[in-house]
Coordinates of C-alpha atoms and ligand atoms in Angstrom, one line a residue:
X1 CA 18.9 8.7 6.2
X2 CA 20.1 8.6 3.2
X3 CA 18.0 10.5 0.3
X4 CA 17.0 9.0 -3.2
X5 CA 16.9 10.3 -6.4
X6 CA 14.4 9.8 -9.3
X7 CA 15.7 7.1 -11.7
X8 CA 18.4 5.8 -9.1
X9 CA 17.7 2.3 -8.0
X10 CA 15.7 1.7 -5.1
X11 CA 18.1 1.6 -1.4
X12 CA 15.1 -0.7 -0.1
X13 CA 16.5 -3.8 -2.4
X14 CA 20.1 -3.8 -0.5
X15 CA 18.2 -3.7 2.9
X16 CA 15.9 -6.4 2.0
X17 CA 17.8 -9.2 3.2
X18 CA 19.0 -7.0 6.6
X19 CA 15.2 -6.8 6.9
X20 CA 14.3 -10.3 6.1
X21 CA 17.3 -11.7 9.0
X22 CA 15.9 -8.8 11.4
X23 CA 12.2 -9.6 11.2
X24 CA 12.9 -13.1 11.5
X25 CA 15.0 -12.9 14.9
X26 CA 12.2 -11.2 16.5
X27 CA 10.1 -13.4 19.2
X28 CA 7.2 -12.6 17.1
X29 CA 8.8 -13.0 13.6
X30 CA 7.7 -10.7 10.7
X31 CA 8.5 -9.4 7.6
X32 CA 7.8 -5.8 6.0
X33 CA 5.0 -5.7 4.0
X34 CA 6.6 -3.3 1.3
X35 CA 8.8 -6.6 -0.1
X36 CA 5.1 -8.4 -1.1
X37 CA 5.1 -6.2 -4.4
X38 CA 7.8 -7.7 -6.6
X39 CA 6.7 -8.2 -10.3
X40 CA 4.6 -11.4 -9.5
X41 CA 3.6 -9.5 -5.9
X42 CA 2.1 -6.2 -7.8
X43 CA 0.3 -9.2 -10.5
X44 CA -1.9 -11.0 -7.6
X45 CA -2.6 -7.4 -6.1
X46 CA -4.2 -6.3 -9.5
X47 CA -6.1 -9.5 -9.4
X48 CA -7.0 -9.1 -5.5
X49 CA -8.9 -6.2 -6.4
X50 CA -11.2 -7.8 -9.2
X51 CA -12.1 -10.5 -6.5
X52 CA -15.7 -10.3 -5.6
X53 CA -14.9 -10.3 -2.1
X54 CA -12.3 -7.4 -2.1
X55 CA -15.0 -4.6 -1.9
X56 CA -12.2 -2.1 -1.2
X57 CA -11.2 -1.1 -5.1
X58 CA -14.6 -1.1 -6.2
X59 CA -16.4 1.2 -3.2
X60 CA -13.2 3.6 -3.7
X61 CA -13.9 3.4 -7.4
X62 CA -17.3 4.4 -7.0
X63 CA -17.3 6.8 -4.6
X64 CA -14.4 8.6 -6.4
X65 CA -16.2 8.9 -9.7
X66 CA -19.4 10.0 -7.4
X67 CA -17.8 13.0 -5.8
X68 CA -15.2 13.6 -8.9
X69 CA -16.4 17.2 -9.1
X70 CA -16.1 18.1 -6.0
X71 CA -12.8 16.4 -5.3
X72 CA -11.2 18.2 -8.6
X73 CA -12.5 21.4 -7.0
X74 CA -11.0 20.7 -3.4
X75 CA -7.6 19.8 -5.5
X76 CA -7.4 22.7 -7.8
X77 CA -6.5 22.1 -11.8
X78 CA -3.6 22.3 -13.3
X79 CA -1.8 21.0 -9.6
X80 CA 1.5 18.9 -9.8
X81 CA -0.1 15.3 -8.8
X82 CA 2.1 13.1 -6.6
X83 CA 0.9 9.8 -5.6
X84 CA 2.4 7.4 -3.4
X85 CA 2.0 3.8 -3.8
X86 CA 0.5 4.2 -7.8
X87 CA 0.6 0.4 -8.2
X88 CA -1.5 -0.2 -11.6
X89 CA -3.0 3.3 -11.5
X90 CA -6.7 2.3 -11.6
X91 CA -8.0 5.3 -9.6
X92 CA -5.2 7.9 -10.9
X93 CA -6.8 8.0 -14.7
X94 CA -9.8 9.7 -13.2
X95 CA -8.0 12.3 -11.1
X96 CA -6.0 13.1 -14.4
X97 CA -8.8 13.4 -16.7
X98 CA -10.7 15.8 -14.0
X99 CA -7.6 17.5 -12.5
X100 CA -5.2 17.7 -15.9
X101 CA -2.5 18.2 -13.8
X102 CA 0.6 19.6 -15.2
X103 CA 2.8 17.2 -13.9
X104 CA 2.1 13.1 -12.7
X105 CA 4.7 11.9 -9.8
X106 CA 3.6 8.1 -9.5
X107 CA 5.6 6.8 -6.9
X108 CA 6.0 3.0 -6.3
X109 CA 8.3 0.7 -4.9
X110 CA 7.6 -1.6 -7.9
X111 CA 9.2 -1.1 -10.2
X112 CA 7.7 -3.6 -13.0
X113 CA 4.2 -1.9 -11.8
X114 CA 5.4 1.4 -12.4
X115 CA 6.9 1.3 -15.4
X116 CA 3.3 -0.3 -16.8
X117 CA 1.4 2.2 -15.4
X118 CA 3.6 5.3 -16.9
X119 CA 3.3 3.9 -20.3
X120 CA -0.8 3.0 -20.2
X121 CA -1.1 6.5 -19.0
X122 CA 1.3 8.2 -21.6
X123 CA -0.6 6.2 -24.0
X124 CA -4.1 7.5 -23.0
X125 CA -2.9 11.2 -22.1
X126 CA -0.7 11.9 -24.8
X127 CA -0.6 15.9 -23.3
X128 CA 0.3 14.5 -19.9
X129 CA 3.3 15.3 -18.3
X130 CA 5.0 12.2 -16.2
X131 CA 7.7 11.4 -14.0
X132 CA 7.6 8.4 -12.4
X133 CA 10.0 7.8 -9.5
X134 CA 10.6 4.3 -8.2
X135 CA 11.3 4.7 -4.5
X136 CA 10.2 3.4 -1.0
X137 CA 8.1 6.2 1.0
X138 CA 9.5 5.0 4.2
X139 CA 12.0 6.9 3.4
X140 CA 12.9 10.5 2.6
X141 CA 12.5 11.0 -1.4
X142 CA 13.7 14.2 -3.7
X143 CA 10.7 14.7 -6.0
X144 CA 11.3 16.5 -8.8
X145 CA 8.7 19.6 -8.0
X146 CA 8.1 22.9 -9.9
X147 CA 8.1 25.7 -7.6
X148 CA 5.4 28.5 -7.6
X149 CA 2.6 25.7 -8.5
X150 CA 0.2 24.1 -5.9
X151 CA 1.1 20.2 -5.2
X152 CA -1.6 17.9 -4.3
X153 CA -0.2 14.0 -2.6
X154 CA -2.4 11.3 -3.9
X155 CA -2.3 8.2 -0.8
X156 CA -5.6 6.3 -2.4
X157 CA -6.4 2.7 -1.7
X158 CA -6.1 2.3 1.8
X159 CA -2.4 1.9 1.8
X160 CA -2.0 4.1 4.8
X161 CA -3.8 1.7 6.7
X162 CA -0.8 -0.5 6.1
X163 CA 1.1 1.7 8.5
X164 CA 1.0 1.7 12.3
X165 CA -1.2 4.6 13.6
X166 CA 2.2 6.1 14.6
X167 CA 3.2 5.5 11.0
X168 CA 0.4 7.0 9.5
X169 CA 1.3 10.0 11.8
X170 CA 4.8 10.1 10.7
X171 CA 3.7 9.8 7.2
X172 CA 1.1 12.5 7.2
X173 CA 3.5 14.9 8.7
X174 CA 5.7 14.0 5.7
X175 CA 3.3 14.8 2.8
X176 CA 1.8 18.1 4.5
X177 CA 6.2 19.3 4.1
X178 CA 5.2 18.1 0.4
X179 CA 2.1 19.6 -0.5
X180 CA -0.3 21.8 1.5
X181 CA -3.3 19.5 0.3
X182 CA -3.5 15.6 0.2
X183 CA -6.3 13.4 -0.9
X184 CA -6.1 9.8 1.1
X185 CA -8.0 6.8 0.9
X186 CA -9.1 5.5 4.1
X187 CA -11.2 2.2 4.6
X188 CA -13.5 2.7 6.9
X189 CA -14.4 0.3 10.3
X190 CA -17.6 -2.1 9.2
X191 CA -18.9 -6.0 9.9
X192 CA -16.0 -8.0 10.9
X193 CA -17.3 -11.1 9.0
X194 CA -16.9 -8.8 5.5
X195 CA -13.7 -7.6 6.5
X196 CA -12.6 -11.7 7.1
X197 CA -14.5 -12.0 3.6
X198 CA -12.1 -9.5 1.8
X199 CA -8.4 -11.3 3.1
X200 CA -10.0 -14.9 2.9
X201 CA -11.2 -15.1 -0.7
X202 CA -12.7 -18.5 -1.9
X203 CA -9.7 -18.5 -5.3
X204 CA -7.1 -18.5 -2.4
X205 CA -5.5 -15.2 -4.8
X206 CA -5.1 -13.3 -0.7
X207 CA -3.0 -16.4 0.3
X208 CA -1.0 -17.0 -3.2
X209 CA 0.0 -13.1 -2.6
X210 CA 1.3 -13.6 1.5
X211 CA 2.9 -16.5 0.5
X212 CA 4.8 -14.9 -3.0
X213 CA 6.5 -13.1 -0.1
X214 CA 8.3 -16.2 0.9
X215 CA 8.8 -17.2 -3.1
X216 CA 10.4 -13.9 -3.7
X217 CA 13.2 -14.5 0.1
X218 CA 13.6 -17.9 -2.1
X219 CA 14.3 -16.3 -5.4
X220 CA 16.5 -12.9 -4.2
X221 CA 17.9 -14.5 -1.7
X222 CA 18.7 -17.7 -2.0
X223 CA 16.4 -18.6 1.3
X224 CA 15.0 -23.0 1.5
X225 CA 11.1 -21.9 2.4
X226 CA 9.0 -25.1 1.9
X227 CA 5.9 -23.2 0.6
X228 CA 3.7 -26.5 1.8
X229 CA 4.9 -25.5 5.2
X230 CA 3.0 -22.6 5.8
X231 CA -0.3 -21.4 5.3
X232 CA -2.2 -18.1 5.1
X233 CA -3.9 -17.4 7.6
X234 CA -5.7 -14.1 8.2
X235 CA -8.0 -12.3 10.8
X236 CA -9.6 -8.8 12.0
X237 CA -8.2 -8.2 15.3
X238 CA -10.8 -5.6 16.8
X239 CA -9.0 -4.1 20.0
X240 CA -6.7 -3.1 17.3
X241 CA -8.7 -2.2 14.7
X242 CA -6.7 -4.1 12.2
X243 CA -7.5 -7.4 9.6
X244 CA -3.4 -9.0 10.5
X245 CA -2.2 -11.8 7.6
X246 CA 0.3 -14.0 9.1
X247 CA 1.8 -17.2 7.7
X248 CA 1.2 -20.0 9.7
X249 CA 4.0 -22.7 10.0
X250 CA 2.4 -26.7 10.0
X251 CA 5.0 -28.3 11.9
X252 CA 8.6 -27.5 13.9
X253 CA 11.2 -27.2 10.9
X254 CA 14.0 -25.0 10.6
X255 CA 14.4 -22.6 7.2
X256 CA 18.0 -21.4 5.7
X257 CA 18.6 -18.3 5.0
X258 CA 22.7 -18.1 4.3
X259 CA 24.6 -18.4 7.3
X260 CA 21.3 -18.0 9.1
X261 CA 18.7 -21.0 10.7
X262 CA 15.4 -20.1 11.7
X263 CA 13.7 -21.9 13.7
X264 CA 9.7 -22.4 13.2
X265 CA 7.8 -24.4 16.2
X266 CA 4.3 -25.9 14.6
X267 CA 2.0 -23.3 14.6
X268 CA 4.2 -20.1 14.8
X269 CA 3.7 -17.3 12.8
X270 CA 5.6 -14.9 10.7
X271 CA 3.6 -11.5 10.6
X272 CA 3.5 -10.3 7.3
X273 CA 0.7 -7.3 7.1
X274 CA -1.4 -5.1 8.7
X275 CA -4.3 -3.2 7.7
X276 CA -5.5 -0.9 10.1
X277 CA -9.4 0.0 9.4
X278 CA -10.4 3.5 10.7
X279 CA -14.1 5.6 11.6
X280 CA -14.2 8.7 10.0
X281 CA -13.6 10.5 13.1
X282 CA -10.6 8.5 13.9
X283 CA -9.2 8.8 10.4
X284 CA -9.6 13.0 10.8
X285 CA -8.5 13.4 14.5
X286 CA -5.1 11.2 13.1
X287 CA -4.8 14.1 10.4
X288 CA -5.8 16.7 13.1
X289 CA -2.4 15.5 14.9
X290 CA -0.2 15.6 11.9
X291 CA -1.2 19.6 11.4
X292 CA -4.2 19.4 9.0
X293 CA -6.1 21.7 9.6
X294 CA -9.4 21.2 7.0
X295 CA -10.7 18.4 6.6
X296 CA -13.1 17.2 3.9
X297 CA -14.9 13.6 3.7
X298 CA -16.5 11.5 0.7
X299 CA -18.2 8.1 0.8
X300 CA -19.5 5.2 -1.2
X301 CA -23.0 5.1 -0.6
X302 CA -22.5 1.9 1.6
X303 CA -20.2 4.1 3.7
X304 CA -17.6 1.2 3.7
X305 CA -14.7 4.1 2.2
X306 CA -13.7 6.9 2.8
X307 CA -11.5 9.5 0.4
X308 CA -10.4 12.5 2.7
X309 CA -9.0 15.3 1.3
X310 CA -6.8 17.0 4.0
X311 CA -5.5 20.8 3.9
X312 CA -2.6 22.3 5.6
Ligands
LIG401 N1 -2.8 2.9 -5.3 C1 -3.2 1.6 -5.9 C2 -2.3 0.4 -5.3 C3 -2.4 0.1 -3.9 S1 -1.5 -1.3 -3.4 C4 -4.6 1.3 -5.6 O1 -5.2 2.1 -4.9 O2 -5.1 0.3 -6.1 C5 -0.1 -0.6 -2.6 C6 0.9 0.0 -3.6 O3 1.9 0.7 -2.8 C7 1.6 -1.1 -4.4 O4 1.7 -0.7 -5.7 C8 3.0 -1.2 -3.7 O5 4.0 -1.5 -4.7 C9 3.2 0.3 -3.2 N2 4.0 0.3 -2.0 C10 3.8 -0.4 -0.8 N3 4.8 0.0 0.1 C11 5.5 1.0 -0.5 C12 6.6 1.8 -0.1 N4 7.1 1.6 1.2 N5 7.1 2.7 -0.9 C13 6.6 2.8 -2.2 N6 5.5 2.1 -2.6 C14 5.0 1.2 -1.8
LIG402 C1 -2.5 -2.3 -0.4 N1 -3.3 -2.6 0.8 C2 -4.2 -1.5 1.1 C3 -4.0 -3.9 0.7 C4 -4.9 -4.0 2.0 O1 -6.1 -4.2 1.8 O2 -4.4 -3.9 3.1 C5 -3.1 -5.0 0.6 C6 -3.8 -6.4 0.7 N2 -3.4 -7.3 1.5 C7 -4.3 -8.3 1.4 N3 -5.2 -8.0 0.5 C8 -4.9 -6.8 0.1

């Protein structure tokens, strides 16, 4: 695979479209979920986790500020902070304030989102040291790391449950060849009915963001989605232990991509997301596998969130 450097542009954006004809060939179509965070993608995330029915932002927010003290402790000040998936860096102020790390890596595959983020946190931590690196974690990145001081991954806001279990594995293995401690955001297995709450918000700001997917295969790529033919449509799936979003097509119809027809029967889906929901003891026997050896666990005081904080 090829590697990426910090700065260069992103290698995900040339295989978007490969990704886009690929997952839509498939029996059960989908699409990655990475591609939902374009500029206006990253926008209805940030307003997802205001929603009052979102819980997840707010119980990670809470419990994080709760066990601050004890998390900076586990981390160790001073560290070079990498975190994957920054987005708008709601959760990463705290961490810097307690940790003053001597380097910030905020990784992100948005690039708009990013570049905000790095320049609200310059801004408030004038001392802080930052090097934001725009790249897709899917894939093997060069981060530009000081030897000789302890690293410490950031993975907060459940973004790992956006992987498959196998995934997750693969992904854990990767950041333990990173840094020898990681602190992870894991939300945790509760009431089905609050889970369906959290995807199906009453503004309709869950189904504006799955369907911005198909805006953004209109704008980059020239792709005829009829947005009024397809609706959000999302559901926990509890066998698998995941809420799934799919977009629902309302009627047979057929969507051009270049050279390319796709054909949509009524009531097909295209699978655009899941987000696996973990018990504690799940989460840490996953970490077990992926060579973690410690393991250390903080909740809100719902228990509906998990932060983990995971040594090699
Ligand atoms: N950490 C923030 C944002 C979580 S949203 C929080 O806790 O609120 C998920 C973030 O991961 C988004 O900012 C999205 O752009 C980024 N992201 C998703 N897939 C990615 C990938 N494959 N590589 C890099 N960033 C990714
Ligand atoms: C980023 N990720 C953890 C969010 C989640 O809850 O799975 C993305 C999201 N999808 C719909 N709402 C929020």
């Amino acid at each position: 695979m090829a590697r990426e450097r910090a700065g260069a542009r992103p290698l995900e954006l040339t295989g978007f479209r490969a990704d886009v004809v690929a997952g839509l060939s498939r029996p059960q179509k989908s699409l990655p979920p990475k591609y939902f965070y374009d500029a206006a993608g990253s926008r209805l995330f940030a307003r997802i986790c205001r929603l009052p029915e979102y819980y997840v932002t707010r119980a990670e927010l809470a419990l994080t500020r709760r066990h601050l003290a004890a998390i900076a402790r586990f981390a160790g000040r001073g560290c070079q902070l990498i975190e994957y998936g920054s987005g708008e860096g709601i959760k990463s102020r705290l961490l810097v304030r307690a940790l003053r790390p001597s380097v910030y890596v905020p990784i992100d595959i948005s690039e708009d989102a990013l570049r905000a983020a790095a320049s609200g946190l310059a801004r408030e931590f004038p001392w802080l040291h930052i090097v934001p690196v725009a790249g897709d974690f899917s894939r093997p990145i060069d981060i530009p790391l000081r030897r000789g001081t302890p690293s410490v991954v950031y993975f907060p806001g459940s973004t790992i449950g956006n992987l498959t279990p196998e995934e997750a594995h693969a992904f854990l293995s990767m950041s333990r060849g990173v840094a020898a401690k990681m602190i992870v955001g894991v939300d945790l297995k509760k009431d089905p009915a609050a889970l369906h709450a959290a995807y199906n918000d009453k503004a309709g700001v869950t189904a504006a963001f799955n369907l911005n997917l198909l805006s953004r295969i209109n704008r980059e790529l020239g792709a005829d989605f009829d947005l009024r033919r397809f609706r959000h449509y999302a559901f926990y799936n509890p066998a698998a232990g995941r809420i799934e979003m799919h977009l629902v097509a309302l009627g047979s119809h057929t969507v051009r991509l270049g050279r390319h027809r796709f054909q949509f029967a009524e009531g097909e889906t295209i699978h655009t997301e899941n987000s696996y929901k973990y018990s504690p003891e799940e989460f840490a026997g996953l970490a077990t596998e992926a060579g973690f050896r410690g393991t250390k666990l903080w909740t809100d005081r719902r228990g509906l969130f998990a932060v983990f904080g995971l040594s090699a």
